[in-house]
Amino acid sequence: MEERALGGGGPRLSVIGLGCNNFGMRIDADASAAVVHAALDAGITHFDTAEMYGGGDSERFLGAALGSRRADVLIATKFTPRPNDEAYRPGVLADRIRDAVDGSLHRLGTDYIDLYYQHYPDAEAPVEESLETLHELVEAGKVRHLGSSNIDAAQISRAAEVAADKAWPRFTGTQIEWSLLSREVEREIVPAATAAGLGVVPFFPLASGMLTGKYRQGEPYPEDSRLAFAQRASRSGLSRFASDENFAKVEEYRAFAAERGHSVTELAVAWLLAQPSVTSVISGATKPAQVAANVAAAAWTLSPADAAAVAALG
């Protein structure tokens, strides 16, 4: 599978990354291992998890499934900031990061993390505190590369400025929600990331399954689908994509893809990979067959004209 460098000086990532957020939440250890092995067999080397996924089980399941293949892959994981009910004081975020990295290393069964993300920014802690602590982790060999996630354009620029001023390791990439049904990031965040030399790693590329084509307007959600799971859990935020407007857009995308012999899933991923700022697209899976579908999308290279035509449909 093709690999791309993450920003300036970042690691090389397979253009399809396996999102492991389902591990420990929707699937157990055995099912997670089957997905991991299917990804390895398909050439995926970029595995994305977080300490918060599955209460830590995502990292545990991933580490166990990789086993002796650990050195063949790139593991990306994320730390969460201090708890909301914990008052900020200087040093509290630094302590949280140090505890978090040791916990992740233990659960993953490894002595280094290839790509360590700040999952969410801390609203009160100065960015200097997190960047200096992450610098310590890089110096100690626990972490090799750094990334941000869920931050805005101003925060991207500020972090780049501080890292350059202090000569600390900088974020080389940022994770953002980006799909054909969620394009707000194109206004400010993507340009800011590009200006700061960050590679972009989109998550939720299929918009909670809307861009798989499995959902039809007015019909019940398939029983084992993400939207059905969200509906049962009363997590309405995950079904925000199921609007009349989006169902109409999906039909347009489906027709565009079908005319070219592809599925709407393949179009959703191929369109993101056609964006100059994108390094790797994170796609989750609960079954090996879903891994195969995600990988198939990487084989379709959209021409600039087709990428622009797709963008105009939305």
Short mmCIF file of N, CA and C in Angstrom, two decimals, residues 214-216 219-229 232:
data_model
loop_
_atom_site.label_atom_id
_atom_site.label_comp_id
_atom_site.label_asym_id
_atom_site.label_seq_id
_atom_site.Cartn_x
_atom_site.Cartn_y
_atom_site.Cartn_z
N LYS A 214 -25.29 2.08 2.88
CA LYS A 214 -26.14 1.07 3.53
C LYS A 214 -27.46 1.65 4.06
N TYR A 215 -27.53 2.97 4.17
CA TYR A 215 -28.73 3.60 4.71
C TYR A 215 -29.59 4.17 3.60
N ARG A 216 -30.88 3.98 3.72
CA ARG A 216 -31.83 4.54 2.76
C ARG A 216 -32.85 5.39 3.50
N GLU A 219 -36.02 4.22 5.75
CA GLU A 219 -35.91 2.80 6.11
C GLU A 219 -35.18 2.64 7.43
N PRO A 220 -35.50 1.59 8.21
CA PRO A 220 -34.80 1.37 9.49
C PRO A 220 -33.30 1.16 9.25
N TYR A 221 -32.49 1.57 10.22
CA TYR A 221 -31.05 1.34 10.11
C TYR A 221 -30.77 -0.15 10.21
N PRO A 222 -29.84 -0.69 9.44
CA PRO A 222 -29.46 -2.10 9.59
C PRO A 222 -29.09 -2.40 11.03
N GLU A 223 -29.46 -3.57 11.51
CA GLU A 223 -29.35 -3.90 12.93
C GLU A 223 -27.95 -3.75 13.49
N ASP A 224 -26.94 -4.15 12.72
CA ASP A 224 -25.57 -4.13 13.25
C ASP A 224 -24.80 -2.88 12.84
N SER A 225 -25.51 -1.84 12.39
CA SER A 225 -24.84 -0.65 11.89
C SER A 225 -24.50 0.33 13.00
N ARG A 226 -23.60 1.28 12.68
CA ARG A 226 -23.20 2.29 13.64
C ARG A 226 -24.38 3.17 14.05
N LEU A 227 -25.22 3.56 13.09
CA LEU A 227 -26.34 4.42 13.43
C LEU A 227 -27.38 3.69 14.28
N ALA A 228 -27.54 2.39 14.03
CA ALA A 228 -28.45 1.61 14.89
C ALA A 228 -27.89 1.54 16.31
N PHE A 229 -26.59 1.33 16.41
CA PHE A 229 -25.93 1.30 17.72
C PHE A 229 -26.10 2.63 18.43
N ARG A 232 -29.73 3.06 19.61
CA ARG A 232 -30.03 2.28 20.82
C ARG A 232 -29.43 2.91 22.06
#
